[in-house]
mmCIF file of C-alpha atoms and ligand atoms in Angstrom:
data_model
loop_
_atom_site.group_PDB
_atom_site.id
_atom_site.type_symbol
_atom_site.label_atom_id
_atom_site.label_comp_id
_atom_site.label_asym_id
_atom_site.label_seq_id
_atom_site.Cartn_x
_atom_site.Cartn_y
_atom_site.Cartn_z
ATOM 1 C CA MET F 5 -0.926 -22.300 -21.418
ATOM 2 C CA SER F 6 -3.275 -21.382 -24.296
ATOM 3 C CA ASN F 7 -2.407 -19.159 -27.270
ATOM 4 C CA ASN F 8 -4.924 -16.628 -25.952
ATOM 5 C CA TRP F 9 -3.113 -16.156 -22.672
ATOM 6 C CA PRO F 10 -2.949 -12.386 -22.036
ATOM 7 C CA GLU F 11 0.412 -10.752 -22.657
ATOM 8 C CA GLY F 12 2.352 -9.630 -19.607
ATOM 9 C CA VAL F 13 0.318 -11.717 -17.171
ATOM 10 C CA ALA F 14 2.200 -14.361 -15.151
ATOM 11 C CA ARG F 15 0.740 -17.684 -14.048
ATOM 12 C CA ARG F 16 1.581 -19.848 -11.059
ATOM 13 C CA VAL F 17 -0.002 -23.258 -10.530
ATOM 14 C CA LEU F 18 0.258 -24.708 -7.017
ATOM 15 C CA PRO F 19 -0.707 -28.266 -6.038
ATOM 16 C CA GLU F 20 -1.989 -27.114 -2.636
ATOM 17 C CA ILE F 21 -2.138 -23.895 -0.649
ATOM 18 C CA ASP F 22 -4.095 -22.508 2.291
ATOM 19 C CA SER F 23 -5.842 -19.841 0.201
ATOM 20 C CA THR F 24 -4.882 -18.315 -3.139
ATOM 21 C CA ASN F 25 -5.893 -14.902 -1.761
ATOM 22 C CA ALA F 26 -3.527 -15.419 1.183
ATOM 23 C CA GLU F 27 -0.786 -16.488 -1.253
ATOM 24 C CA ALA F 28 -1.482 -13.358 -3.333
ATOM 25 C CA ALA F 29 -0.866 -11.181 -0.263
ATOM 26 C CA ARG F 30 2.414 -13.011 0.439
ATOM 27 C CA ILE F 31 3.856 -12.770 -3.065
ATOM 28 C CA ALA F 32 2.452 -9.371 -4.131
ATOM 29 C CA PRO F 33 5.434 -7.311 -2.896
ATOM 30 C CA GLY F 34 7.801 -9.267 -5.174
ATOM 31 C CA LEU F 35 5.643 -9.194 -8.319
ATOM 32 C CA SER F 36 6.645 -7.070 -11.292
ATOM 33 C CA GLY F 37 3.250 -7.407 -13.029
ATOM 34 C CA PRO F 38 -0.163 -9.038 -12.741
ATOM 35 C CA CYS F 39 -0.312 -12.730 -11.939
ATOM 36 C CA TRP F 40 -2.882 -15.530 -11.806
ATOM 37 C CA ILE F 41 -2.363 -17.950 -8.912
ATOM 38 C CA LEU F 42 -4.194 -21.235 -9.396
ATOM 39 C CA ALA F 43 -4.375 -23.824 -6.611
ATOM 40 C CA LEU F 44 -5.425 -27.386 -7.336
ATOM 41 C CA ARG F 45 -6.502 -27.599 -3.719
ATOM 42 C CA GLN F 46 -7.094 -25.043 -0.951
ATOM 43 C CA THR F 47 -7.042 -26.032 2.711
ATOM 44 C CA GLN F 48 -8.371 -22.730 4.116
ATOM 45 C CA GLY F 49 -10.349 -21.134 1.312
ATOM 46 C CA ARG F 50 -12.038 -17.897 2.334
ATOM 47 C CA GLY F 51 -15.494 -16.698 1.331
ATOM 48 C CA ARG F 52 -17.207 -13.329 1.670
ATOM 49 C CA ARG F 53 -18.003 -11.945 5.120
ATOM 50 C CA GLY F 54 -15.529 -14.207 6.913
ATOM 51 C CA ARG F 55 -17.176 -17.420 5.757
ATOM 52 C CA ASP F 56 -15.205 -20.535 4.786
ATOM 53 C CA TRP F 57 -15.068 -21.558 1.126
ATOM 54 C CA ARG F 58 -14.980 -25.329 0.774
ATOM 55 C CA ASP F 59 -12.808 -26.371 -2.053
ATOM 56 C CA PRO F 60 -12.558 -30.057 -2.872
ATOM 57 C CA ALA F 61 -10.121 -31.256 -5.546
ATOM 58 C CA GLY F 62 -11.365 -30.629 -9.064
ATOM 59 C CA ASN F 63 -12.988 -27.297 -8.280
ATOM 60 C CA PHE F 64 -11.485 -24.015 -9.466
ATOM 61 C CA ALA F 65 -9.698 -21.753 -6.975
ATOM 62 C CA ALA F 66 -7.611 -18.908 -8.326
ATOM 63 C CA THR F 67 -6.652 -15.325 -7.577
ATOM 64 C CA TYR F 68 -5.718 -12.547 -9.976
ATOM 65 C CA VAL F 69 -3.329 -10.232 -8.195
ATOM 66 C CA SER F 70 -2.493 -6.873 -9.748
ATOM 67 C CA ARG F 71 -1.667 -3.290 -8.984
ATOM 68 C CA PRO F 72 -4.659 -1.537 -10.526
ATOM 69 C CA GLY F 73 -4.200 2.115 -11.300
ATOM 70 C CA GLY F 74 -7.082 4.560 -11.481
ATOM 71 C CA PRO F 75 -9.296 6.065 -8.814
ATOM 72 C CA PRO F 76 -10.033 4.004 -5.655
ATOM 73 C CA GLU F 77 -13.735 3.557 -6.515
ATOM 74 C CA GLN F 78 -12.678 1.896 -9.803
ATOM 75 C CA VAL F 79 -10.599 -0.659 -7.925
ATOM 76 C CA ALA F 80 -13.685 -2.250 -6.325
ATOM 77 C CA GLN F 81 -15.431 -2.394 -9.698
ATOM 78 C CA ARG F 82 -13.149 -5.344 -10.528
ATOM 79 C CA SER F 83 -15.753 -7.523 -8.834
ATOM 80 C CA PHE F 84 -18.062 -6.813 -11.806
ATOM 81 C CA VAL F 85 -15.167 -7.331 -14.229
ATOM 82 C CA ALA F 86 -14.568 -10.712 -12.603
ATOM 83 C CA ALA F 87 -18.275 -11.672 -12.688
ATOM 84 C CA LEU F 88 -18.570 -10.837 -16.394
ATOM 85 C CA ALA F 89 -15.339 -12.658 -17.205
ATOM 86 C CA LEU F 90 -16.508 -15.689 -15.249
ATOM 87 C CA ARG F 91 -19.883 -15.744 -17.006
ATOM 88 C CA ASP F 92 -18.217 -15.393 -20.435
ATOM 89 C CA ALA F 93 -15.679 -18.129 -19.663
ATOM 90 C CA LEU F 94 -18.460 -20.456 -18.502
ATOM 91 C CA VAL F 95 -20.465 -19.771 -21.656
ATOM 92 C CA THR F 96 -17.339 -20.485 -23.749
ATOM 93 C CA VAL F 97 -16.513 -23.792 -22.076
ATOM 94 C CA THR F 98 -20.108 -25.038 -22.105
ATOM 95 C CA ALA F 99 -21.144 -23.460 -25.437
ATOM 96 C CA ARG F 100 -24.459 -22.747 -23.645
ATOM 97 C CA PRO F 101 -25.362 -19.125 -22.961
ATOM 98 C CA GLU F 102 -28.668 -20.006 -21.319
ATOM 99 C CA GLY F 103 -28.913 -20.685 -17.610
ATOM 100 C CA PHE F 104 -26.117 -18.370 -16.415
ATOM 101 C CA ALA F 105 -26.998 -15.236 -14.442
ATOM 102 C CA LEU F 106 -25.184 -12.705 -12.262
ATOM 103 C CA LYS F 107 -26.250 -12.123 -8.673
ATOM 104 C CA TRP F 108 -25.289 -8.899 -6.909
ATOM 105 C CA PRO F 109 -22.718 -8.266 -5.705
ATOM 106 C CA ASN F 110 -20.595 -10.971 -7.275
ATOM 107 C CA ASP F 111 -21.928 -14.473 -7.652
ATOM 108 C CA VAL F 112 -22.486 -16.411 -10.837
ATOM 109 C CA LEU F 113 -25.589 -18.589 -10.922
ATOM 110 C CA LEU F 114 -26.435 -21.548 -13.097
ATOM 111 C CA ASN F 115 -30.044 -22.707 -13.345
ATOM 112 C CA GLY F 116 -30.789 -20.567 -10.282
ATOM 113 C CA GLY F 117 -28.118 -22.156 -8.037
ATOM 114 C CA LYS F 118 -24.800 -20.690 -6.909
ATOM 115 C CA LEU F 119 -21.989 -21.915 -9.159
ATOM 116 C CA ALA F 120 -19.219 -19.415 -8.414
ATOM 117 C CA GLY F 121 -18.192 -16.723 -5.967
ATOM 118 C CA ILE F 122 -15.725 -13.846 -5.972
ATOM 119 C CA LEU F 123 -13.772 -12.343 -3.077
ATOM 120 C CA LEU F 124 -11.911 -9.042 -3.507
ATOM 121 C CA GLU F 125 -9.224 -8.257 -0.943
ATOM 122 C CA SER F 126 -6.763 -5.388 -0.744
ATOM 123 C CA VAL F 127 -3.148 -6.255 -0.100
ATOM 124 C CA GLY F 128 -1.544 -3.964 2.492
ATOM 125 C CA GLN F 129 -3.248 -1.531 4.865
ATOM 126 C CA GLY F 130 -4.324 2.104 4.868
ATOM 127 C CA ALA F 131 -2.095 4.242 2.675
ATOM 128 C CA GLN F 132 0.092 1.185 2.093
ATOM 129 C CA VAL F 133 -2.529 -0.678 0.024
ATOM 130 C CA SER F 134 -0.487 -1.775 -2.963
ATOM 131 C CA HIS F 135 -2.267 -4.629 -4.733
ATOM 132 C CA LEU F 136 -5.727 -6.016 -5.285
ATOM 133 C CA ALA F 137 -6.466 -9.745 -5.021
ATOM 134 C CA VAL F 138 -9.498 -10.946 -6.981
ATOM 135 C CA GLY F 139 -10.218 -14.451 -5.715
ATOM 136 C CA ILE F 140 -12.508 -16.676 -7.757
ATOM 137 C CA GLY F 141 -13.987 -20.024 -6.811
ATOM 138 C CA VAL F 142 -16.040 -22.181 -9.199
ATOM 139 C CA ASN F 143 -17.745 -25.462 -8.315
ATOM 140 C CA LEU F 144 -16.539 -27.258 -11.419
ATOM 141 C CA LEU F 145 -17.053 -30.797 -10.092
ATOM 142 C CA HIS F 146 -18.465 -30.588 -6.572
ATOM 143 C CA ALA F 147 -21.137 -28.410 -4.982
ATOM 144 C CA PRO F 148 -20.765 -27.845 -1.224
ATOM 145 C CA ALA F 149 -23.605 -28.659 1.171
ATOM 146 C CA ALA F 150 -26.453 -26.143 1.157
ATOM 147 C CA GLU F 151 -26.592 -23.623 4.007
ATOM 148 C CA ASP F 152 -29.773 -22.348 5.645
ATOM 149 C CA GLY F 153 -31.322 -19.458 3.736
ATOM 150 C CA ALA F 154 -28.565 -19.420 1.121
ATOM 151 C CA LEU F 155 -29.024 -20.265 -2.543
ATOM 152 C CA ARG F 156 -28.673 -23.921 -3.481
ATOM 153 C CA PRO F 157 -25.031 -24.549 -4.468
ATOM 154 C CA VAL F 158 -24.599 -26.289 -7.831
ATOM 155 C CA SER F 159 -21.646 -27.607 -9.809
ATOM 156 C CA LEU F 160 -20.924 -27.342 -13.510
ATOM 157 C CA LEU F 161 -20.820 -31.133 -13.675
ATOM 158 C CA SER F 162 -24.176 -31.622 -11.942
ATOM 159 C CA GLU F 163 -25.958 -29.048 -14.114
ATOM 160 C CA THR F 164 -24.381 -29.753 -17.508
ATOM 161 C CA GLY F 165 -22.687 -33.161 -17.314
ATOM 162 C CA MET F 166 -19.430 -31.481 -18.405
ATOM 163 C CA SER F 167 -16.154 -31.880 -16.576
ATOM 164 C CA VAL F 168 -13.616 -29.128 -17.092
ATOM 165 C CA THR F 169 -10.251 -29.077 -15.315
ATOM 166 C CA PRO F 170 -9.127 -26.007 -13.346
ATOM 167 C CA GLU F 171 -6.185 -25.508 -15.743
ATOM 168 C CA GLU F 172 -8.499 -25.618 -18.785
ATOM 169 C CA PHE F 173 -10.856 -23.183 -17.116
ATOM 170 C CA LEU F 174 -8.070 -20.728 -16.285
ATOM 171 C CA ASP F 175 -6.978 -20.748 -19.940
ATOM 172 C CA VAL F 176 -10.418 -19.446 -20.881
ATOM 173 C CA LEU F 177 -10.973 -17.186 -17.881
ATOM 174 C CA ALA F 178 -7.687 -15.250 -18.117
ATOM 175 C CA PRO F 179 -8.378 -13.778 -21.602
ATOM 176 C CA ALA F 180 -12.008 -13.065 -20.655
ATOM 177 C CA PHE F 181 -10.808 -11.197 -17.567
ATOM 178 C CA ALA F 182 -8.257 -9.257 -19.637
ATOM 179 C CA HIS F 183 -11.052 -8.243 -22.034
ATOM 180 C CA TRP F 184 -13.336 -6.813 -19.321
ATOM 181 C CA GLU F 185 -10.387 -5.262 -17.469
ATOM 182 C CA GLY F 186 -9.526 -3.491 -20.736
ATOM 183 C CA GLN F 187 -13.108 -2.232 -21.059
ATOM 184 C CA LEU F 188 -13.039 -0.812 -17.528
ATOM 185 C CA VAL F 189 -9.666 0.863 -17.925
ATOM 186 C CA THR F 190 -10.396 2.255 -21.406
ATOM 187 C CA TYR F 191 -14.068 3.260 -21.155
ATOM 188 C CA GLY F 192 -14.766 3.412 -17.433
ATOM 189 C CA PHE F 193 -17.516 1.612 -15.547
ATOM 190 C CA ALA F 194 -20.410 2.362 -17.975
ATOM 191 C CA PRO F 195 -19.963 -0.622 -20.376
ATOM 192 C CA VAL F 196 -19.188 -2.980 -17.504
ATOM 193 C CA ARG F 197 -22.270 -1.789 -15.613
ATOM 194 C CA GLN F 198 -24.505 -2.178 -18.672
ATOM 195 C CA ALA F 199 -23.189 -5.656 -19.496
ATOM 196 C CA TRP F 200 -23.556 -6.715 -15.876
ATOM 197 C CA MET F 201 -27.175 -5.499 -15.747
ATOM 198 C CA ASN F 202 -27.938 -7.275 -19.045
ATOM 199 C CA GLY F 203 -26.960 -10.539 -17.360
ATOM 200 C CA ALA F 204 -28.356 -9.837 -13.884
ATOM 201 C CA ALA F 205 -30.680 -12.224 -12.073
ATOM 202 C CA ARG F 206 -34.026 -10.877 -10.771
ATOM 203 C CA LEU F 207 -33.764 -7.419 -12.309
ATOM 204 C CA GLY F 208 -37.152 -5.715 -11.848
ATOM 205 C CA GLU F 209 -38.221 -8.345 -9.300
ATOM 206 C CA ARG F 210 -38.651 -8.381 -5.496
ATOM 207 C CA ILE F 211 -35.493 -9.146 -3.557
ATOM 208 C CA ILE F 212 -34.289 -8.758 0.027
ATOM 209 C CA ALA F 213 -30.972 -7.050 0.804
ATOM 210 C CA ARG F 214 -29.592 -7.722 4.295
ATOM 211 C CA THR F 215 -26.912 -5.366 5.563
ATOM 212 C CA VAL F 216 -25.105 -5.801 8.882
ATOM 213 C CA LEU F 217 -27.770 -3.635 10.572
ATOM 214 C CA ASP F 218 -30.929 -3.843 8.452
ATOM 215 C CA SER F 219 -33.003 -5.798 6.001
ATOM 216 C CA HIS F 220 -34.630 -4.072 3.015
ATOM 217 C CA GLU F 221 -37.194 -5.560 0.688
ATOM 218 C CA GLY F 222 -37.992 -3.992 -2.651
ATOM 219 C CA THR F 223 -37.723 -4.095 -6.422
ATOM 220 C CA PHE F 224 -34.223 -4.602 -7.769
ATOM 221 C CA GLU F 225 -33.653 -1.663 -10.131
ATOM 222 C CA GLY F 226 -30.026 -2.329 -11.028
ATOM 223 C CA ILE F 227 -26.655 -0.948 -9.934
ATOM 224 C CA ASP F 228 -25.608 2.687 -9.852
ATOM 225 C CA ALA F 229 -22.471 4.295 -11.276
ATOM 226 C CA THR F 230 -20.416 3.027 -8.335
ATOM 227 C CA GLY F 231 -21.765 -0.544 -8.416
ATOM 228 C CA ALA F 232 -24.103 -0.097 -5.413
ATOM 229 C CA LEU F 233 -27.456 -1.936 -5.423
ATOM 230 C CA MET F 234 -30.507 0.191 -6.262
ATOM 231 C CA LEU F 235 -33.665 -0.963 -4.525
ATOM 232 C CA ARG F 236 -37.133 0.609 -4.835
ATOM 233 C CA THR F 237 -38.750 0.098 -1.424
ATOM 234 C CA ALA F 238 -42.049 1.265 0.078
ATOM 235 C CA GLN F 239 -40.048 4.143 1.624
ATOM 236 C CA GLY F 240 -38.464 5.185 -1.691
ATOM 237 C CA ARG F 241 -35.265 4.286 -3.494
ATOM 238 C CA ARG F 242 -32.369 2.985 -1.421
ATOM 239 C CA THR F 243 -28.813 2.739 -2.636
ATOM 240 C CA ILE F 244 -27.019 -0.046 -0.800
ATOM 241 C CA PRO F 245 -23.237 -0.338 -1.148
ATOM 242 C CA ALA F 246 -22.818 -3.675 0.700
ATOM 243 C CA ALA F 247 -25.302 -6.427 1.598
ATOM 244 C CA ASP F 248 -26.242 -10.047 1.104
ATOM 245 C CA VAL F 249 -29.101 -10.525 -1.327
ATOM 246 C CA PHE F 250 -31.862 -13.098 -0.931
ATOM 247 C CA PHE F 251 -34.488 -14.028 -3.515
HETATM 248 O O1 BTN D 23 -18.155 -16.177 -0.597
HETATM 249 C C1 BTN D 23 -18.004 -16.161 -1.822
HETATM 250 O O2 BTN D 23 -18.936 -16.360 -2.592
HETATM 251 C C2 BTN D 23 -16.645 -15.871 -2.403
HETATM 252 C C3 BTN D 23 -15.840 -17.115 -2.532
HETATM 253 C C4 BTN D 23 -14.447 -16.898 -3.094
HETATM 254 C C5 BTN D 23 -13.622 -18.160 -3.077
HETATM 255 C C6 BTN D 23 -12.320 -17.994 -3.792
HETATM 256 S S1 BTN D 23 -11.519 -19.538 -4.085
HETATM 257 C C7 BTN D 23 -10.097 -18.686 -4.626
HETATM 258 C C8 BTN D 23 -9.905 -17.509 -3.706
HETATM 259 N N1 BTN D 23 -9.153 -17.899 -2.529
HETATM 260 C C9 BTN D 23 -9.877 -17.855 -1.420
HETATM 261 O O3 BTN D 23 -9.477 -18.158 -0.273
HETATM 262 N N2 BTN D 23 -11.127 -17.428 -1.704
HETATM 263 C C10 BTN D 23 -11.275 -17.139 -3.109
#
């Protein structure tokens, strides 16, 4: 563990698990504080919208499980905290700020391809929601096969020639996450929102946002004070809380 490891945060490293988010849900009731769960291999990694997340050995798969205080709308804003922390950690390990960009709602891109994804899940149900699991996957060594219509997946190795181990990456990510978590808790969403927009891909450009029911094309104007996507369409501005974005 590095000297910069955040105080009061536990760390568990597992050789293999079904999904670190599933493990977070299992262990959350017994935790006395926040914890990073890192798996060297996942057999049933989960992606957004019920998709699988393929996770060959050498890639990064971890979940930060915590009991975030604050209003419920702030809880979901951890996806932006995680995206900023991921981007900062990637810049630190590569010493290359250029090429990284943030794609709404919570992907990190490198050279225009998808390098990392984030999956937030609540632990518990209804009034019994007790913990939040922030699952993070990074293609450190291997990029999965491309899917129709989706962004080209890339790996850190393929784009930079650098190989970083999951343990090394967690040592850099955990303090970066603690930094942005501190910003959110201390100052609210405003600095997180601004930093996220400063690093956003395709700001001011045409994008397509597909919700479960509709598809909207327009100019990407940023995110609002809740983190929802703001799109200027031919019919006026739309605020979209959940969608998949296509460039
Ligand atoms: O669809 C996405 O882009 C989100 C992918 C999130 C994958 C990570 S890997 C660690 C954690 N455990 C899981 O089962 N999923 C997340």
